[in-house]
Every structure is written in C-alpha cells, then in structure tokens.
Tab-separated table of C-alpha atoms in Angstrom:
chain	number	residue	atom	x	y	z
A	1293	MET	CA	177.390	127.041	155.271
A	1294	LEU	CA	177.418	127.739	151.487
A	1295	LEU	CA	177.433	131.008	149.573
A	1296	ARG	CA	173.881	132.279	149.552
A	1297	ARG	CA	174.000	136.107	148.157
A	1298	LEU	CA	176.709	138.988	147.060
A	1299	PRO	CA	177.738	140.694	150.406
A	1300	ARG	CA	176.666	144.398	150.587
A	1301	LEU	CA	179.326	147.163	150.451
A	1302	HIS	CA	182.075	146.632	152.698
A	1303	ALA	CA	181.382	147.307	156.449
A	1304	ALA	CA	184.510	149.766	156.588
A	1305	LEU	CA	183.342	151.410	153.313
A	1306	ALA	CA	179.788	151.689	154.150
A	1307	ALA	CA	181.145	153.699	158.007
A	1308	THR	CA	183.185	156.022	155.420
A	1309	MET	CA	179.836	156.444	152.958
A	1310	LEU	CA	177.936	157.458	156.420
A	1311	SER	CA	180.757	160.605	157.326
A	1312	ALA	CA	181.036	161.712	154.191
A	1313	LEU	CA	177.306	161.756	153.437
A	1314	ILE	CA	177.338	164.752	156.051
A	1315	ALA	CA	177.655	167.940	153.706
A	1316	LEU	CA	177.420	171.610	154.959
A	1317	ALA	CA	176.636	174.081	151.980
A	1318	PRO	CA	178.578	177.130	152.086
A	1319	GLY	CA	177.665	180.544	153.799
A	1320	SER	CA	175.499	181.409	156.818
A	1321	ALA	CA	172.287	178.978	157.397
A	1322	SER	CA	169.394	179.962	156.164
A	1323	ALA	CA	166.375	180.151	157.719
A	1324	GLU	CA	164.737	177.306	156.539
A	1325	ASN	CA	167.462	174.352	156.143
A	1326	LYS	CA	167.679	172.603	153.061
A	1327	ILE	CA	168.569	168.991	154.062
A	1328	ALA	CA	168.195	165.817	151.491
A	1329	VAL	CA	169.083	161.798	151.538
A	1330	VAL	CA	170.430	159.558	148.928
A	1331	ASP	CA	170.385	155.651	149.344
A	1332	VAL	CA	173.876	155.157	148.158
A	1333	GLN	CA	174.090	151.418	148.379
A	1334	GLN	CA	171.136	151.817	146.007
A	1335	ALA	CA	172.824	155.057	143.794
A	1336	VAL	CA	176.423	152.546	143.938
A	1337	MET	CA	174.632	149.674	142.236
A	1338	GLN	CA	172.674	151.234	139.318
A	1339	THR	CA	175.232	153.860	138.323
A	1340	GLU	CA	177.067	151.816	134.895
A	1341	ASP	CA	180.140	150.970	136.850
A	1342	GLY	CA	178.514	149.560	139.474
A	1343	ILE	CA	176.101	147.337	137.239
A	1344	ARG	CA	179.259	145.617	135.711
A	1345	ALA	CA	180.550	145.863	138.813
A	1346	GLN	CA	178.246	143.566	140.218
A	1347	GLY	CA	178.900	141.035	137.013
A	1348	THR	CA	182.180	140.873	137.316
A	1349	LEU	CA	181.653	139.855	141.101
A	1350	LYS	CA	178.312	137.540	140.161
A	1351	LYS	CA	181.028	135.642	137.920
A	1352	LEU	CA	183.386	135.429	141.064
A	1353	PHE	CA	180.638	134.620	143.168
A	1354	ASP	CA	178.997	131.227	140.650
A	1355	LYS	CA	182.576	130.394	140.176
A	1356	ARG	CA	183.498	129.637	143.564
A	1357	GLN	CA	180.066	128.604	144.880
A	1358	LYS	CA	180.156	125.707	142.210
A	1359	GLU	CA	183.880	124.967	143.917
A	1360	LEU	CA	181.955	124.791	147.361
A	1361	ASP	CA	179.036	122.698	146.580
A	1362	ALA	CA	181.318	119.892	144.493
A	1363	LYS	CA	183.457	120.111	147.581
A	1364	GLN	CA	180.038	119.355	149.913
A	1365	GLU	CA	178.673	117.021	147.375
A	1366	GLU	CA	181.901	114.214	147.810
A	1367	LEU	CA	182.198	115.100	151.648
A	1368	GLN	CA	178.601	113.873	151.899
A	1369	ARG	CA	179.155	110.234	149.625
A	1370	ALA	CA	182.029	109.818	151.978
A	1371	ARG	CA	180.170	109.789	154.929
A	1372	GLU	CA	177.269	107.849	153.254
A	1373	ASP	CA	180.802	105.382	152.499
A	1374	ILE	CA	181.549	105.452	155.635
A	1375	GLU	CA	178.535	104.695	157.730
A	1376	ARG	CA	177.979	101.941	154.984
A	1377	GLN	CA	181.234	100.005	155.880
A	1378	ALA	CA	181.125	101.089	159.827
A	1379	ARG	CA	180.490	97.159	160.249
A	1380	VAL	CA	182.537	95.437	157.970
A	1381	LEU	CA	185.343	98.431	159.056
A	1382	SER	CA	188.365	97.533	161.938
A	1383	ARG	CA	187.708	100.174	164.896
A	1384	GLU	CA	191.293	101.430	163.374
A	1385	ALA	CA	190.104	101.778	160.182
A	1386	LEU	CA	187.070	103.396	161.082
A	1387	ALA	CA	188.342	106.070	163.042
A	1388	ARG	CA	191.068	106.624	160.791
A	1389	ARG	CA	188.131	107.210	157.555
A	1390	MET	CA	186.430	109.725	160.051
A	1391	GLU	CA	189.262	111.554	161.042
A	1392	ASP	CA	190.162	112.045	157.494
A	1393	TRP	CA	187.001	112.869	156.486
A	1394	GLN	CA	186.430	115.538	159.618
A	1395	ARG	CA	190.123	116.913	158.463
A	1396	ARG	CA	188.242	117.355	154.963
A	1397	MET	CA	185.151	118.930	156.801
A	1398	VAL	CA	187.361	121.825	158.699
A	1399	GLU	CA	189.074	122.938	155.132
A	1400	LEU	CA	185.872	122.874	153.870
A	1401	GLN	CA	184.702	125.268	156.110
A	1402	THR	CA	188.127	126.912	155.426
A	1403	SER	CA	187.714	127.393	152.094
A	1404	PHE	CA	184.134	129.163	152.683
A	1405	VAL	CA	185.999	131.877	155.263
A	1406	ASP	CA	188.222	132.787	153.026
A	1407	TYR	CA	185.724	132.764	149.701
A	1408	ASN	CA	183.467	135.313	152.016
A	1409	LYS	CA	186.632	137.152	152.015
A	1410	GLU	CA	188.183	136.975	149.093
A	1411	LEU	CA	184.302	138.808	147.470
A	1412	GLN	CA	184.600	141.004	150.140
A	1413	LYS	CA	187.936	142.503	148.813
A	1414	LYS	CA	187.084	141.991	145.404
A	1415	GLN	CA	183.603	144.235	146.148
A	1416	GLY	CA	185.653	146.367	147.916
A	1417	ASP	CA	188.217	146.918	145.572
A	1418	LEU	CA	185.645	147.737	142.837
A	1419	THR	CA	182.843	149.266	144.342
A	1420	GLY	CA	185.365	151.883	146.282
A	1421	PRO	CA	186.054	154.105	143.400
A	1422	ILE	CA	183.112	154.182	142.300
A	1423	LEU	CA	181.800	155.194	146.197
A	1424	ARG	CA	184.321	158.256	146.333
A	1425	LYS	CA	182.972	159.665	142.929
A	1426	MET	CA	180.127	159.334	144.171
A	1427	MET	CA	181.303	161.182	147.548
A	1428	GLY	CA	182.213	164.014	144.952
A	1429	ILE	CA	179.400	164.146	143.023
A	1430	ILE	CA	177.081	164.465	146.531
A	1431	THR	CA	178.853	166.812	147.629
A	1432	ARG	CA	179.602	169.408	144.950
A	1433	LEU	CA	175.652	169.104	144.621
A	1434	ALA	CA	174.666	170.211	148.204
A	1435	LYS	CA	177.416	172.950	147.729
A	1436	LYS	CA	175.980	174.290	144.429
A	1437	ASN	CA	172.177	174.090	145.696
A	1438	GLY	CA	172.868	174.956	149.638
A	1439	TYR	CA	172.070	171.527	151.131
A	1440	GLU	CA	172.779	171.498	154.579
A	1441	LEU	CA	172.412	167.697	155.221
A	1442	ILE	CA	172.508	165.318	152.943
A	1443	LEU	CA	172.119	161.510	154.514
A	1444	ASP	CA	172.275	158.163	153.982
A	1445	ARG	CA	168.982	157.130	153.520
A	1446	SER	CA	169.660	153.641	154.942
A	1447	ALA	CA	170.270	155.384	158.722
A	1448	THR	CA	167.143	157.586	158.209
A	1449	PRO	CA	163.660	155.805	159.545
A	1450	TYR	CA	161.608	158.136	157.282
A	1451	ALA	CA	161.796	160.811	154.449
A	1452	ARG	CA	159.668	162.514	152.162
A	1453	PRO	CA	159.832	161.036	148.611
A	1454	ASP	CA	160.664	164.468	147.441
A	1455	LEU	CA	164.133	164.669	149.575
A	1456	ASP	CA	165.469	161.814	147.588
A	1457	LEU	CA	168.304	162.977	145.266
A	1458	THR	CA	169.478	159.234	144.391
A	1459	GLU	CA	167.968	159.400	141.399
A	1460	GLN	CA	169.617	162.479	140.502
A	1461	VAL	CA	173.030	161.472	141.745
A	1462	VAL	CA	172.936	158.132	139.646
A	1463	GLN	CA	172.107	160.574	136.348
A	1464	MET	CA	175.427	162.894	137.548
A	1465	TYR	CA	177.461	160.081	137.377
A	1466	ASN	CA	176.338	158.110	134.743
A	1467	SER	CA	176.580	162.341	132.771
A	1468	GLY	CA	180.441	162.360	133.811
A	1469	GLY	CA	179.711	163.522	137.314
A	1470	ASP	CA	178.187	167.596	136.961
A	1471	GLY	CA	174.714	166.425	135.989
A	1472	GLY	CA	174.966	168.808	133.025
A	1473	GLY	CA	174.751	171.892	134.835
A	1474	GLY	CA	171.362	172.104	136.197
A	1475	ASP	CA	170.304	173.105	139.494
A	1476	ALA	CA	168.722	170.620	142.182
A	1477	PRO	CA	164.990	170.440	142.277
A	1478	ALA	CA	163.491	172.904	145.009
A	1479	GLU	CA	164.195	171.069	148.559
A	1480	GLY	CA	165.306	168.224	147.633
A	1481	GLY	CA	162.752	166.652	144.869
A	1482	GLY	CA	165.364	164.280	143.433
A	1483	ASP	CA	162.250	162.211	141.939
A	1484	LYS	CA	161.726	165.473	139.030
A	1485	PRO	CA	164.193	167.653	137.639
A	1486	SER	CA	163.997	171.016	137.367
A	1487	GLY	CA	163.356	172.350	133.586
A	1488	GLY	CA	167.274	173.722	132.995
A	1489	GLY	CA	168.952	169.916	134.024
A	1490	ASP	CA	170.257	168.380	130.917
A	1491	GLU	CA	169.454	165.030	132.960
A	1492	LYS	CA	168.651	162.126	130.863
A	1493	LYS	CA	166.028	160.536	131.570
C-alpha cells in the first residue's frame, strides 16, 4: 500500500516519446539504411535537468512517504487498542470503534492514490519540457546524419551497442542542443564520438 519507488515516465509521455522517435532523413533512401536507438528514459534522467528533476521528485516522494507511514502506524496502534479492549467494550461501542477505524483506513487508501497521482503529475510537469527538447535534438541528429529510423531502445529486443546514441544525445542536450557541430559516428556509434565533434566527455 505504501509508495515504494519514484514513478517512471508518465504513460502518455512515453507514448508520445515512442511515436516522436521515428525520424525520416531528408532525401531518397540510401542503399544501406542507417538505423540507431536511444534509451529515452535513461537519457532524460541523465541530463543535468533530469538530475535536478529527480532531486525535486525525491523530496516530494520522501515527504509523502513520511506522511503515509505516520498514518499507517497510527492506524496500527488504533487497531491494537481495539483488540485489547474488545472484551470490555459493549457491542455498540466496539462497533463504533471498528467503524471509525475502517473509515480512517479508507481515507489512508485514498491518500495513497492521491499522492501517486500527485507524483505522476509533478513528474510530467518536470520531465515534459526535457522530453520535448530531447525529441528536437534526436530529430535534428537524424536529419543531419541521414538516419532513416531512430527507435526507443526499450522497445527493441536487441540492438548492437554501436547503434546506441543515448550518450551522444545526453551530451548534446547538456551542451545546449547542438552537439558542438560534430557529426554522429558512422553507423550510429554513439559511444565513440568522431574526432570532429566537440562533445564533452
């Protein structure tokens, strides 16, 4: 019942992300199609903005978790107290105590749902702008370097490591979105930027 971990990217954002990742390069298709992958979830969280967003979300998460823990402990103590007095309370008094306890339990469950919705909304508010900027970077990278298709790595069962542009996209984002003007590595080798690029290590 308690919150256990920060939520992943909102489902609606994930759907937008996946459709937006399909970028066609300008001009006619070459004899050998250039395809690459980007782990968008990982890329968003590794950007400087993403790291700050995670810090903000963790503070909110910890605050809400503390509130839920306190309410749950209070209910546990109330339950134990009811059980201790069950033999001395009248049937009507016991029924009232149990009814009050059940009402508070429903309120706790409602708070849990509300807190999760709040976290999801906050995450969308914080990561949405990061995601939109990243989609622009990926699209420009695809057009500039002639990629026929760039897929979300999480949606592909297998991709060669040299096709992964995640690190390069993160570097481009953190440097302002232009990647320093360098070309992408041949055949999508995102882990080894070419010598002509100015991306930071």
